[in-house]
Amino acid sequence: MDSILKRISEINLRYEEVKEAGLYFYLQPLEGLEGAWVSSNGRRMLNLASYSYLGLLGHPWIENAAREAITRYGTGTHGVRILAGSLPLHTELEQTIARFKKAEDAIVYSSGYVTNLTTVSTLVGRNDVVICDKFNHASIVDGCLLSGAQFLRFRHNDMPDLERRLQQAGPDKGKLVIVDAVFSMDGDIINLPEVSRLCRAYGALLMVDEAHSLGVLGATGHGIEEHFGLQGAIDIQMGTLSKTIPSVGGYVAGNRELITYLKHVARAFVFSAALPPAQSAAAKAAFEVMAEEPARVRTLRRNTELFLGGLKARGFSTLHSETPIVPIICGEDQQAFQMAGVCQELGIFALPVVSPAVPAGLARLRACVTAAHTESDILHALDIFERAGQRLGIVK
Ligand SMILES: *Cc1c(COP(=O)(O)O)cnc(C)c1O
């Protein structure tokens, strides 16, 4: 028991220290959300911490769909989907996702985290091998651990290392390779052409997490297959309904047999309640808006280029980001906390990410641009990052 209590008290100690130094920025309640702006503690700040990449949060058509669903079906369901919980809305949402992802079928779960946890642990077990990029999201790692499969990891986006792991796995084992499409801390893109070639060559199934790829990659926001022109390269297309899609939930799209299997075997589907009607309707409407308003994807791309180019020109390191997720490298944890403090003081809402979430010495401010930012918002943010970076000696 002592060791459990010790762990609890260690985290509390770290929390108190950071809080006392006035450098605690997590769990800040945001009172107002209007487009790209937020209010916290009575102060209005430009939001560079949003995952609503296409600015769909607050879209009137999507909100209306959610309201209508409540009027029609109420706020909850009668239980799990497989028994009394399925609504026409759920099947319509799954068909909409399947069409958008150019897959035969799809399944939705109540969160993206749960989607990875249950999908991975349903697909592989004791006699299989699961192979992950080292920077994969925690929900994938947890799914791998839960599965009981042999768990191998390759160096981040390092294709020769992936090939070594595939050889290590041996020819007779069931093999599943899992990667993020866009890495959530660094904003770089997986080398899908090579990952998919290696999976074919070694007879491995390929699962890709598109949490930060849906609505972001590809000329019309359909994701990483569209980005590389590699339709059909991914066996298991996973995504969330909580980022670009302004709802909550997660999905897997793939062939009909895979989805039928998951609908009868995945424990988070069979033993956990259905998505509420309002969230299902909002998600479905959001996919429809994405298809009808492709200009949002172009705005996001323009903002990303302006922001990344501007930070580099001002001397910041942004690692290999090519997406709206931009790490602004500060160095030690303390510097990232201070950078967040100065930026918030100057009216920019962005959050620090420190070890162990990222390697020590690469603590950063993580800034995300969205289609809701105007060009002048971006220029304003660049100006403030430069002033804050100069004040802390991160740039000249
Ligand atoms: C956010 C995220 C998830 C989890 O999605 P939720 O819907 O928030 O549970 C899974 N994978 C990646 C890469 C993510 O960034």
mmCIF file of C-alpha atoms and ligand atoms in Angstrom:
data_model
loop_
_atom_site.group_PDB
_atom_site.id
_atom_site.type_symbol
_atom_site.label_atom_id
_atom_site.label_comp_id
_atom_site.label_asym_id
_atom_site.label_seq_id
_atom_site.Cartn_x
_atom_site.Cartn_y
_atom_site.Cartn_z
ATOM 1 C CA MET A 1 0.000 0.000 0.000
ATOM 2 C CA ASP A 2 2.831 2.390 0.872
ATOM 3 C CA SER A 3 4.180 2.337 -2.664
ATOM 4 C CA ILE A 4 0.750 3.229 -4.065
ATOM 5 C CA LEU A 5 0.340 6.117 -1.646
ATOM 6 C CA LYS A 6 3.899 7.241 -2.420
ATOM 7 C CA ARG A 7 3.110 7.522 -6.130
ATOM 8 C CA ILE A 8 -0.008 9.544 -5.350
ATOM 9 C CA SER A 9 1.886 11.885 -3.076
ATOM 10 C CA GLU A 10 4.756 12.387 -5.571
ATOM 11 C CA ILE A 11 2.414 13.677 -8.255
ATOM 12 C CA ASN A 12 0.656 15.899 -5.725
ATOM 13 C CA LEU A 13 3.993 17.358 -4.686
ATOM 14 C CA ARG A 14 4.946 18.168 -8.281
ATOM 15 C CA TYR A 15 1.513 19.721 -8.802
ATOM 16 C CA GLU A 16 1.829 21.936 -5.693
ATOM 17 C CA GLU A 17 5.319 23.103 -6.708
ATOM 18 C CA VAL A 18 4.295 24.152 -10.208
ATOM 19 C CA LYS A 19 1.118 25.752 -8.875
ATOM 20 C CA GLU A 20 2.993 27.734 -6.235
ATOM 21 C CA ALA A 21 5.399 29.043 -8.875
ATOM 22 C CA GLY A 22 2.340 30.367 -10.743
ATOM 23 C CA LEU A 23 3.191 28.104 -13.673
ATOM 24 C CA TYR A 24 0.284 25.668 -13.618
ATOM 25 C CA PHE A 25 -1.766 26.005 -16.823
ATOM 26 C CA TYR A 26 -3.710 22.747 -17.023
ATOM 27 C CA LEU A 27 -7.427 22.242 -16.356
ATOM 28 C CA GLN A 28 -8.130 25.939 -16.938
ATOM 29 C CA PRO A 29 -11.876 26.460 -17.207
ATOM 30 C CA LEU A 30 -12.709 28.298 -20.413
ATOM 31 C CA GLU A 31 -15.806 30.418 -19.905
ATOM 32 C CA GLY A 32 -16.382 31.683 -23.401
ATOM 33 C CA LEU A 33 -15.667 30.046 -26.744
ATOM 34 C CA GLU A 34 -16.322 32.156 -29.808
ATOM 35 C CA GLY A 35 -14.597 31.073 -32.989
ATOM 36 C CA ALA A 36 -10.849 31.337 -32.482
ATOM 37 C CA TRP A 37 -11.152 33.215 -29.181
ATOM 38 C CA VAL A 38 -11.568 31.979 -25.600
ATOM 39 C CA SER A 39 -12.054 33.633 -22.226
ATOM 40 C CA SER A 40 -10.452 32.306 -19.069
ATOM 41 C CA ASN A 41 -10.439 34.023 -15.677
ATOM 42 C CA GLY A 42 -12.235 36.938 -17.310
ATOM 43 C CA ARG A 43 -9.510 37.452 -19.945
ATOM 44 C CA ARG A 44 -10.006 37.090 -23.674
ATOM 45 C CA MET A 45 -7.231 35.175 -25.478
ATOM 46 C CA LEU A 46 -6.587 33.914 -28.996
ATOM 47 C CA ASN A 47 -7.014 30.127 -28.857
ATOM 48 C CA LEU A 48 -4.019 28.168 -30.161
ATOM 49 C CA ALA A 49 -4.885 25.037 -28.232
ATOM 50 C CA SER A 50 -7.949 23.865 -30.168
ATOM 51 C CA TYR A 51 -8.291 20.557 -32.035
ATOM 52 C CA SER A 52 -11.321 21.860 -33.923
ATOM 53 C CA TYR A 53 -9.120 21.945 -37.028
ATOM 54 C CA LEU A 54 -11.793 23.001 -39.500
ATOM 55 C CA GLY A 55 -13.499 25.393 -37.093
ATOM 56 C CA LEU A 56 -16.666 23.288 -37.040
ATOM 57 C CA LEU A 57 -17.343 23.731 -33.319
ATOM 58 C CA GLY A 58 -20.370 26.011 -33.164
ATOM 59 C CA HIS A 59 -21.461 25.379 -36.777
ATOM 60 C CA PRO A 60 -25.223 26.153 -36.780
ATOM 61 C CA TRP A 61 -26.188 23.248 -39.035
ATOM 62 C CA ILE A 62 -24.380 20.752 -36.811
ATOM 63 C CA GLU A 63 -25.904 22.205 -33.631
ATOM 64 C CA ASN A 64 -29.322 22.065 -35.180
ATOM 65 C CA ALA A 65 -28.898 18.383 -36.034
ATOM 66 C CA ALA A 66 -27.985 17.684 -32.383
ATOM 67 C CA ARG A 67 -31.038 19.583 -31.107
ATOM 68 C CA GLU A 68 -33.365 17.724 -33.457
ATOM 69 C CA ALA A 69 -31.937 14.388 -32.328
ATOM 70 C CA ILE A 70 -32.671 15.218 -28.681
ATOM 71 C CA THR A 71 -36.222 16.237 -29.530
ATOM 72 C CA ARG A 72 -36.746 12.991 -31.378
ATOM 73 C CA TYR A 73 -34.839 10.445 -29.286
ATOM 74 C CA GLY A 74 -34.041 12.093 -25.937
ATOM 75 C CA THR A 75 -30.657 12.349 -24.265
ATOM 76 C CA GLY A 76 -29.678 8.704 -23.857
ATOM 77 C CA THR A 77 -30.272 5.225 -25.282
ATOM 78 C CA HIS A 78 -31.677 2.028 -23.851
ATOM 79 C CA GLY A 79 -28.296 0.398 -23.433
ATOM 80 C CA VAL A 80 -25.677 -1.274 -25.589
ATOM 81 C CA ARG A 81 -25.967 -1.201 -29.371
ATOM 82 C CA ILE A 82 -26.157 -4.969 -29.764
ATOM 83 C CA LEU A 83 -29.299 -5.180 -27.594
ATOM 84 C CA ALA A 84 -31.700 -2.224 -27.276
ATOM 85 C CA GLY A 85 -29.322 0.687 -27.943
ATOM 86 C CA SER A 86 -29.184 0.976 -31.757
ATOM 87 C CA LEU A 87 -30.903 3.919 -33.422
ATOM 88 C CA PRO A 88 -31.228 4.623 -37.148
ATOM 89 C CA LEU A 89 -28.874 7.516 -36.414
ATOM 90 C CA HIS A 90 -26.066 5.127 -35.481
ATOM 91 C CA THR A 91 -26.279 3.168 -38.721
ATOM 92 C CA GLU A 92 -26.561 6.376 -40.726
ATOM 93 C CA LEU A 93 -23.474 7.768 -38.993
ATOM 94 C CA GLU A 94 -21.527 4.581 -39.707
ATOM 95 C CA GLN A 95 -22.553 4.609 -43.355
ATOM 96 C CA THR A 96 -21.600 8.279 -43.650
ATOM 97 C CA ILE A 97 -18.162 7.548 -42.183
ATOM 98 C CA ALA A 98 -17.679 4.525 -44.450
ATOM 99 C CA ARG A 99 -18.494 6.637 -47.522
ATOM 100 C CA PHE A 100 -16.216 9.471 -46.400
ATOM 101 C CA LYS A 101 -13.342 7.054 -45.741
ATOM 102 C CA LYS A 102 -14.061 5.089 -48.962
ATOM 103 C CA ALA A 103 -14.429 1.892 -46.947
ATOM 104 C CA GLU A 104 -17.117 -0.804 -47.075
ATOM 105 C CA ASP A 105 -18.348 -0.277 -43.533
ATOM 106 C CA ALA A 106 -17.630 1.387 -40.197
ATOM 107 C CA ILE A 107 -18.263 1.027 -36.455
ATOM 108 C CA VAL A 108 -18.505 3.794 -33.845
ATOM 109 C CA TYR A 109 -17.572 3.675 -30.164
ATOM 110 C CA SER A 110 -18.029 6.140 -27.320
ATOM 111 C CA SER A 111 -14.523 7.654 -27.446
ATOM 112 C CA GLY A 112 -11.364 7.593 -29.525
ATOM 113 C CA TYR A 113 -9.399 6.261 -26.580
ATOM 114 C CA VAL A 114 -11.802 3.376 -26.146
ATOM 115 C CA THR A 115 -11.771 2.721 -29.905
ATOM 116 C CA ASN A 116 -8.024 2.045 -29.874
ATOM 117 C CA LEU A 117 -8.102 0.119 -26.623
ATOM 118 C CA THR A 118 -10.825 -2.260 -27.758
ATOM 119 C CA THR A 119 -9.892 -2.569 -31.444
ATOM 120 C CA VAL A 120 -6.274 -3.516 -30.806
ATOM 121 C CA SER A 121 -7.089 -5.912 -27.974
ATOM 122 C CA THR A 122 -9.829 -7.557 -30.077
ATOM 123 C CA LEU A 123 -7.661 -7.989 -33.162
ATOM 124 C CA VAL A 124 -4.516 -9.444 -31.559
ATOM 125 C CA GLY A 125 -3.852 -11.808 -28.672
ATOM 126 C CA ARG A 126 -1.226 -14.020 -27.068
ATOM 127 C CA ASN A 127 0.030 -15.696 -30.228
ATOM 128 C CA ASP A 128 0.343 -12.506 -32.279
ATOM 129 C CA VAL A 129 2.825 -9.675 -32.604
ATOM 130 C CA VAL A 130 1.859 -6.001 -32.590
ATOM 131 C CA ILE A 131 4.367 -3.442 -33.907
ATOM 132 C CA CYS A 132 4.130 0.286 -33.068
ATOM 133 C CA ASP A 133 5.919 3.527 -33.823
ATOM 134 C CA LYS A 134 7.538 4.745 -30.574
ATOM 135 C CA PHE A 135 5.549 7.983 -30.674
ATOM 136 C CA ASN A 136 2.121 6.341 -31.060
ATOM 137 C CA HIS A 137 -0.716 7.703 -28.911
ATOM 138 C CA ALA A 138 -1.177 6.336 -25.366
ATOM 139 C CA SER A 139 -4.523 4.740 -26.272
ATOM 140 C CA ILE A 140 -2.750 2.501 -28.828
ATOM 141 C CA VAL A 141 -0.052 1.559 -26.324
ATOM 142 C CA ASP A 142 -2.732 0.667 -23.759
ATOM 143 C CA GLY A 143 -4.575 -1.453 -26.332
ATOM 144 C CA CYS A 144 -1.355 -3.336 -27.120
ATOM 145 C CA LEU A 145 -0.651 -4.006 -23.437
ATOM 146 C CA LEU A 146 -4.222 -5.160 -22.817
ATOM 147 C CA SER A 147 -4.096 -7.521 -25.808
ATOM 148 C CA GLY A 148 -1.345 -9.687 -24.347
ATOM 149 C CA ALA A 149 0.322 -9.855 -27.789
ATOM 150 C CA GLN A 150 4.100 -9.598 -28.126
ATOM 151 C CA PHE A 151 4.657 -5.831 -28.264
ATOM 152 C CA LEU A 152 7.472 -4.472 -30.459
ATOM 153 C CA ARG A 153 8.274 -0.825 -31.113
ATOM 154 C CA PHE A 154 10.327 0.819 -33.875
ATOM 155 C CA ARG A 155 12.133 4.146 -33.798
ATOM 156 C CA HIS A 156 9.922 7.065 -34.737
ATOM 157 C CA ASN A 157 9.149 7.043 -38.478
ATOM 158 C CA ASP A 158 12.282 4.906 -39.088
ATOM 159 C CA MET A 159 11.450 2.464 -41.889
ATOM 160 C CA PRO A 160 14.587 0.236 -41.743
ATOM 161 C CA ASP A 161 13.828 -0.203 -38.029
ATOM 162 C CA LEU A 162 10.227 -1.162 -38.826
ATOM 163 C CA GLU A 163 11.546 -3.754 -41.287
ATOM 164 C CA ARG A 164 13.830 -5.216 -38.586
ATOM 165 C CA ARG A 165 10.839 -5.583 -36.240
ATOM 166 C CA LEU A 166 8.803 -7.296 -38.966
ATOM 167 C CA GLN A 167 11.678 -9.752 -39.495
ATOM 168 C CA GLN A 168 11.989 -10.246 -35.738
ATOM 169 C CA ALA A 169 8.277 -11.102 -35.531
ATOM 170 C CA GLY A 170 8.828 -14.140 -37.755
ATOM 171 C CA PRO A 171 6.767 -15.448 -40.685
ATOM 172 C CA ASP A 172 4.304 -17.618 -38.735
ATOM 173 C CA LYS A 173 2.849 -15.117 -36.283
ATOM 174 C CA GLY A 174 -0.213 -12.906 -36.877
ATOM 175 C CA LYS A 175 1.216 -9.408 -37.335
ATOM 176 C CA LEU A 176 -0.448 -6.014 -36.845
ATOM 177 C CA VAL A 177 1.412 -2.740 -37.494
ATOM 178 C CA ILE A 178 -0.102 0.406 -35.920
ATOM 179 C CA VAL A 179 0.924 4.016 -36.563
ATOM 180 C CA ASP A 180 -0.454 7.496 -36.050
ATOM 181 C CA ALA A 181 -1.059 9.318 -39.354
ATOM 182 C CA VAL A 182 -0.058 12.641 -37.813
ATOM 183 C CA PHE A 183 1.866 12.490 -34.535
ATOM 184 C CA SER A 184 0.067 14.384 -31.821
ATOM 185 C CA MET A 185 3.106 15.949 -30.128
ATOM 186 C CA ASP A 186 5.351 16.641 -33.145
ATOM 187 C CA GLY A 187 2.894 17.269 -35.978
ATOM 188 C CA ASP A 188 4.869 15.184 -38.485
ATOM 189 C CA ILE A 189 3.356 12.673 -40.932
ATOM 190 C CA ILE A 190 4.053 8.928 -41.043
ATOM 191 C CA ASN A 191 5.771 7.603 -44.157
ATOM 192 C CA LEU A 192 2.648 5.739 -45.282
ATOM 193 C CA PRO A 193 3.941 4.603 -48.697
ATOM 194 C CA GLU A 194 6.835 2.735 -47.073
ATOM 195 C CA VAL A 195 4.861 1.448 -44.057
ATOM 196 C CA SER A 196 2.214 0.052 -46.351
ATOM 197 C CA ARG A 197 4.776 -1.513 -48.723
ATOM 198 C CA LEU A 198 6.510 -3.236 -45.787
ATOM 199 C CA CYS A 199 3.203 -4.491 -44.369
ATOM 200 C CA ARG A 200 2.351 -6.088 -47.718
ATOM 201 C CA ALA A 201 5.814 -7.580 -48.084
ATOM 202 C CA TYR A 202 5.730 -9.179 -44.627
ATOM 203 C CA GLY A 203 2.049 -10.131 -44.545
ATOM 204 C CA ALA A 204 1.098 -7.728 -41.730
ATOM 205 C CA LEU A 205 -2.226 -5.939 -41.272
ATOM 206 C CA LEU A 206 -1.984 -2.135 -41.107
ATOM 207 C CA MET A 207 -3.959 0.076 -38.701
ATOM 208 C CA VAL A 208 -3.633 3.884 -38.833
ATOM 209 C CA ASP A 209 -4.924 6.373 -36.229
ATOM 210 C CA GLU A 210 -6.219 9.457 -38.043
ATOM 211 C CA ALA A 211 -7.149 11.547 -34.976
ATOM 212 C CA HIS A 212 -5.151 14.492 -36.379
ATOM 213 C CA SER A 213 -5.405 13.522 -40.048
ATOM 214 C CA LEU A 214 -9.164 13.605 -40.669
ATOM 215 C CA GLY A 215 -10.074 17.030 -42.072
ATOM 216 C CA VAL A 216 -6.383 17.968 -42.084
ATOM 217 C CA LEU A 217 -4.573 15.815 -44.671
ATOM 218 C CA GLY A 218 -5.507 15.455 -48.318
ATOM 219 C CA ALA A 219 -6.751 18.112 -50.734
ATOM 220 C CA THR A 220 -10.327 17.675 -49.490
ATOM 221 C CA GLY A 221 -9.554 16.597 -45.910
ATOM 222 C CA HIS A 222 -10.278 12.903 -46.372
ATOM 223 C CA GLY A 223 -7.086 11.982 -44.578
ATOM 224 C CA ILE A 224 -3.734 10.316 -45.115
ATOM 225 C CA GLU A 225 -4.694 7.971 -47.967
ATOM 226 C CA GLU A 226 -5.827 10.998 -49.958
ATOM 227 C CA HIS A 227 -2.653 12.902 -48.973
ATOM 228 C CA PHE A 228 -0.409 10.224 -50.498
ATOM 229 C CA GLY A 229 -2.825 9.136 -53.246
ATOM 230 C CA LEU A 230 -2.849 5.621 -51.750
ATOM 231 C CA GLN A 231 -6.516 4.672 -51.601
ATOM 232 C CA GLY A 232 -6.963 1.271 -49.957
ATOM 233 C CA ALA A 233 -3.487 1.149 -48.386
ATOM 234 C CA ILE A 234 -4.853 0.900 -44.832
ATOM 235 C CA ASP A 235 -6.710 -2.166 -43.555
ATOM 236 C CA ILE A 236 -8.016 -0.567 -40.350
ATOM 237 C CA GLN A 237 -8.745 3.169 -40.560
ATOM 238 C CA MET A 238 -9.277 4.568 -37.058
ATOM 239 C CA GLY A 239 -10.315 8.095 -36.135
ATOM 240 C CA THR A 240 -11.964 10.182 -33.469
ATOM 241 C CA LEU A 241 -15.183 12.211 -33.455
ATOM 242 C CA SER A 242 -13.809 14.721 -30.933
ATOM 243 C CA LYS A 243 -11.323 16.806 -32.929
ATOM 244 C CA THR A 244 -12.150 17.931 -36.467
ATOM 245 C CA ILE A 245 -15.596 16.400 -35.855
ATOM 246 C CA PRO A 246 -17.107 18.522 -33.044
ATOM 247 C CA SER A 247 -18.690 15.694 -31.072
ATOM 248 C CA VAL A 248 -17.347 12.794 -29.046
ATOM 249 C CA GLY A 249 -16.680 9.182 -29.981
ATOM 250 C CA GLY A 250 -14.371 7.171 -32.195
ATOM 251 C CA TYR A 251 -14.659 5.013 -35.322
ATOM 252 C CA VAL A 252 -13.037 2.237 -37.285
ATOM 253 C CA ALA A 253 -13.624 1.984 -41.035
ATOM 254 C CA GLY A 254 -12.636 -1.074 -43.055
ATOM 255 C CA ASN A 255 -13.986 -4.028 -44.960
ATOM 256 C CA ARG A 256 -17.366 -5.543 -44.104
ATOM 257 C CA GLU A 257 -15.973 -8.685 -42.476
ATOM 258 C CA LEU A 258 -13.717 -6.693 -40.158
ATOM 259 C CA ILE A 259 -16.590 -4.465 -39.024
ATOM 260 C CA THR A 260 -18.993 -7.380 -38.522
ATOM 261 C CA TYR A 261 -16.319 -9.069 -36.406
ATOM 262 C CA LEU A 262 -15.776 -5.943 -34.268
ATOM 263 C CA LYS A 263 -19.535 -5.444 -33.809
ATOM 264 C CA HIS A 264 -19.821 -8.893 -32.228
ATOM 265 C CA VAL A 265 -16.508 -9.284 -30.433
ATOM 266 C CA ALA A 266 -15.083 -5.866 -29.410
ATOM 267 C CA ARG A 267 -15.828 -5.579 -25.698
ATOM 268 C CA ALA A 268 -16.257 -1.789 -25.670
ATOM 269 C CA PHE A 269 -19.010 -2.220 -28.264
ATOM 270 C CA VAL A 270 -20.721 -5.259 -26.780
ATOM 271 C CA PHE A 271 -20.506 -4.205 -23.135
ATOM 272 C CA SER A 272 -20.695 -0.391 -23.230
ATOM 273 C CA ALA A 273 -23.607 1.932 -23.993
ATOM 274 C CA ALA A 274 -24.293 3.443 -27.410
ATOM 275 C CA LEU A 275 -23.261 6.985 -28.377
ATOM 276 C CA PRO A 276 -25.993 9.435 -27.311
ATOM 277 C CA PRO A 277 -28.344 10.642 -30.075
ATOM 278 C CA ALA A 278 -27.157 14.279 -30.002
ATOM 279 C CA GLN A 279 -23.499 13.301 -30.408
ATOM 280 C CA SER A 280 -24.295 10.827 -33.193
ATOM 281 C CA ALA A 281 -26.340 13.386 -35.100
ATOM 282 C CA ALA A 282 -23.700 16.096 -34.644
ATOM 283 C CA ALA A 283 -20.968 13.775 -35.914
ATOM 284 C CA LYS A 284 -22.981 12.755 -38.961
ATOM 285 C CA ALA A 285 -23.819 16.382 -39.794
ATOM 286 C CA ALA A 286 -20.139 17.335 -39.441
ATOM 287 C CA PHE A 287 -19.063 14.788 -42.069
ATOM 288 C CA GLU A 288 -21.699 16.233 -44.380
ATOM 289 C CA VAL A 289 -20.460 19.792 -43.764
ATOM 290 C CA MET A 290 -16.879 18.695 -44.502
ATOM 291 C CA ALA A 291 -17.956 17.269 -47.833
ATOM 292 C CA GLU A 292 -19.930 20.415 -48.710
ATOM 293 C CA GLU A 293 -17.441 23.047 -47.557
ATOM 294 C CA PRO A 294 -14.021 21.941 -48.864
ATOM 295 C CA ALA A 295 -12.757 25.538 -48.707
ATOM 296 C CA ARG A 296 -12.229 25.046 -44.974
ATOM 297 C CA VAL A 297 -9.426 22.588 -45.724
ATOM 298 C CA ARG A 298 -7.708 25.168 -47.968
ATOM 299 C CA THR A 299 -7.988 27.839 -45.259
ATOM 300 C CA LEU A 300 -6.450 25.439 -42.737
ATOM 301 C CA ARG A 301 -3.559 24.713 -45.120
ATOM 302 C CA ARG A 302 -2.949 28.425 -45.772
ATOM 303 C CA ASN A 303 -2.931 29.128 -42.020
ATOM 304 C CA THR A 304 -0.574 26.220 -41.356
ATOM 305 C CA GLU A 305 1.936 27.418 -43.975
ATOM 306 C CA LEU A 306 1.783 30.998 -42.745
ATOM 307 C CA PHE A 307 2.278 29.932 -39.134
ATOM 308 C CA LEU A 308 5.066 27.381 -39.690
ATOM 309 C CA GLY A 309 6.937 29.654 -42.106
ATOM 310 C CA GLY A 310 6.590 32.596 -39.719
ATOM 311 C CA LEU A 311 7.932 30.673 -36.718
ATOM 312 C CA LYS A 312 10.920 29.366 -38.681
ATOM 313 C CA ALA A 313 11.700 32.851 -40.005
ATOM 314 C CA ARG A 314 11.733 34.070 -36.396
ATOM 315 C CA GLY A 315 14.293 31.427 -35.414
ATOM 316 C CA PHE A 316 12.073 28.878 -33.621
ATOM 317 C CA SER A 317 12.561 25.123 -33.970
ATOM 318 C CA THR A 318 9.322 23.376 -34.938
ATOM 319 C CA LEU A 319 10.911 19.909 -35.421
ATOM 320 C CA HIS A 320 9.487 18.204 -38.537
ATOM 321 C CA SER A 321 5.931 19.495 -38.280
ATOM 322 C CA GLU A 322 4.062 19.818 -41.585
ATOM 323 C CA THR A 323 0.597 20.069 -40.087
ATOM 324 C CA PRO A 324 -1.515 22.400 -37.911
ATOM 325 C CA ILE A 325 0.068 20.811 -34.800
ATOM 326 C CA VAL A 326 3.161 22.901 -34.208
ATOM 327 C CA PRO A 327 5.673 22.222 -31.428
ATOM 328 C CA ILE A 328 7.485 25.424 -30.483
ATOM 329 C CA ILE A 329 10.607 23.995 -28.840
ATOM 330 C CA CYS A 330 11.574 25.737 -25.590
ATOM 331 C CA GLY A 331 14.140 23.331 -24.053
ATOM 332 C CA GLU A 332 13.816 22.418 -20.384
ATOM 333 C CA ASP A 333 10.400 21.906 -18.759
ATOM 334 C CA GLN A 334 10.734 25.143 -16.809
ATOM 335 C CA GLN A 335 11.251 27.163 -20.010
ATOM 336 C CA ALA A 336 8.096 25.702 -21.562
ATOM 337 C CA PHE A 337 6.082 26.598 -18.446
ATOM 338 C CA GLN A 338 7.472 30.131 -18.537
ATOM 339 C CA MET A 339 6.810 30.478 -22.258
ATOM 340 C CA ALA A 340 3.168 29.497 -21.675
ATOM 341 C CA GLY A 341 2.958 32.030 -18.829
ATOM 342 C CA VAL A 342 4.286 34.925 -20.883
ATOM 343 C CA CYS A 343 2.122 34.024 -23.887
ATOM 344 C CA GLN A 344 -1.026 33.840 -21.788
ATOM 345 C CA GLU A 345 -0.132 37.172 -20.191
ATOM 346 C CA LEU A 346 0.140 38.607 -23.719
ATOM 347 C CA GLY A 347 -3.201 37.118 -24.777
ATOM 348 C CA ILE A 348 -2.374 33.791 -26.442
ATOM 349 C CA PHE A 349 -3.872 30.585 -25.089
ATOM 350 C CA ALA A 350 -1.388 27.758 -25.747
ATOM 351 C CA LEU A 351 -0.203 25.012 -23.435
ATOM 352 C CA PRO A 352 3.169 23.588 -22.452
ATOM 353 C CA VAL A 353 3.999 19.918 -23.007
ATOM 354 C CA VAL A 354 6.788 18.594 -20.818
ATOM 355 C CA SER A 355 8.478 15.286 -19.933
ATOM 356 C CA PRO A 356 7.577 12.469 -19.718
ATOM 357 C CA ALA A 357 4.976 13.221 -22.438
ATOM 358 C CA VAL A 358 7.882 14.371 -24.661
ATOM 359 C CA PRO A 359 11.643 13.666 -24.346
ATOM 360 C CA ALA A 360 13.492 15.720 -21.701
ATOM 361 C CA GLY A 361 15.134 18.794 -23.239
ATOM 362 C CA LEU A 362 12.433 18.992 -25.925
ATOM 363 C CA ALA A 363 9.776 20.615 -23.726
ATOM 364 C CA ARG A 364 7.600 22.812 -25.864
ATOM 365 C CA LEU A 365 4.662 25.044 -26.286
ATOM 366 C CA ARG A 366 2.210 23.158 -28.442
ATOM 367 C CA ALA A 367 0.325 25.492 -30.739
ATOM 368 C CA CYS A 368 -2.434 24.428 -33.121
ATOM 369 C CA VAL A 369 -3.845 26.555 -35.906
ATOM 370 C CA THR A 370 -7.332 26.004 -37.265
ATOM 371 C CA ALA A 371 -9.491 27.203 -40.140
ATOM 372 C CA ALA A 372 -11.217 29.535 -37.655
ATOM 373 C CA HIS A 373 -8.104 31.752 -37.442
ATOM 374 C CA THR A 374 -7.865 34.717 -39.790
ATOM 375 C CA GLU A 375 -4.610 35.746 -41.403
ATOM 376 C CA SER A 376 -4.341 38.647 -38.966
ATOM 377 C CA ASP A 377 -4.904 36.278 -36.003
ATOM 378 C CA ILE A 378 -1.911 34.239 -37.160
ATOM 379 C CA LEU A 379 0.295 37.311 -37.648
ATOM 380 C CA HIS A 380 -0.718 38.557 -34.201
ATOM 381 C CA ALA A 381 0.175 35.175 -32.646
ATOM 382 C CA LEU A 382 3.563 35.138 -34.424
ATOM 383 C CA ASP A 383 4.296 38.580 -33.055
ATOM 384 C CA ILE A 384 3.555 37.494 -29.487
ATOM 385 C CA PHE A 385 5.519 34.239 -29.748
ATOM 386 C CA GLU A 386 8.505 36.253 -30.956
ATOM 387 C CA ARG A 387 8.245 38.724 -28.047
ATOM 388 C CA ALA A 388 7.836 35.914 -25.497
ATOM 389 C CA GLY A 389 10.671 33.883 -27.061
ATOM 390 C CA GLN A 390 12.998 36.879 -26.952
ATOM 391 C CA ARG A 391 12.108 37.644 -23.359
ATOM 392 C CA LEU A 392 13.017 34.080 -22.348
ATOM 393 C CA GLY A 393 16.108 33.859 -24.559
ATOM 394 C CA ILE A 394 14.654 31.078 -26.763
ATOM 395 C CA VAL A 395 15.155 33.183 -29.925
ATOM 396 C CA LYS A 396 17.270 36.264 -30.620
HETATM 397 C C1 LIG B 1 -7.063 12.389 -29.138
HETATM 398 C C2 LIG B 1 -6.478 11.147 -29.651
HETATM 399 C C3 LIG B 1 -7.087 9.914 -29.416
HETATM 400 C C4 LIG B 1 -8.256 9.756 -28.468
HETATM 401 O O1 LIG B 1 -9.409 10.315 -28.953
HETATM 402 P P1 LIG B 1 -10.577 10.792 -27.957
HETATM 403 O O2 LIG B 1 -11.748 10.875 -28.851
HETATM 404 O O3 LIG B 1 -10.157 12.114 -27.382
HETATM 405 O O4 LIG B 1 -10.725 9.754 -26.900
HETATM 406 C C5 LIG B 1 -6.565 8.789 -30.034
HETATM 407 N N1 LIG B 1 -5.462 8.880 -30.823
HETATM 408 C C6 LIG B 1 -4.832 10.043 -31.036
HETATM 409 C C7 LIG B 1 -3.621 10.083 -31.914
HETATM 410 C C8 LIG B 1 -5.306 11.212 -30.455
HETATM 411 O O5 LIG B 1 -4.663 12.365 -30.640
#
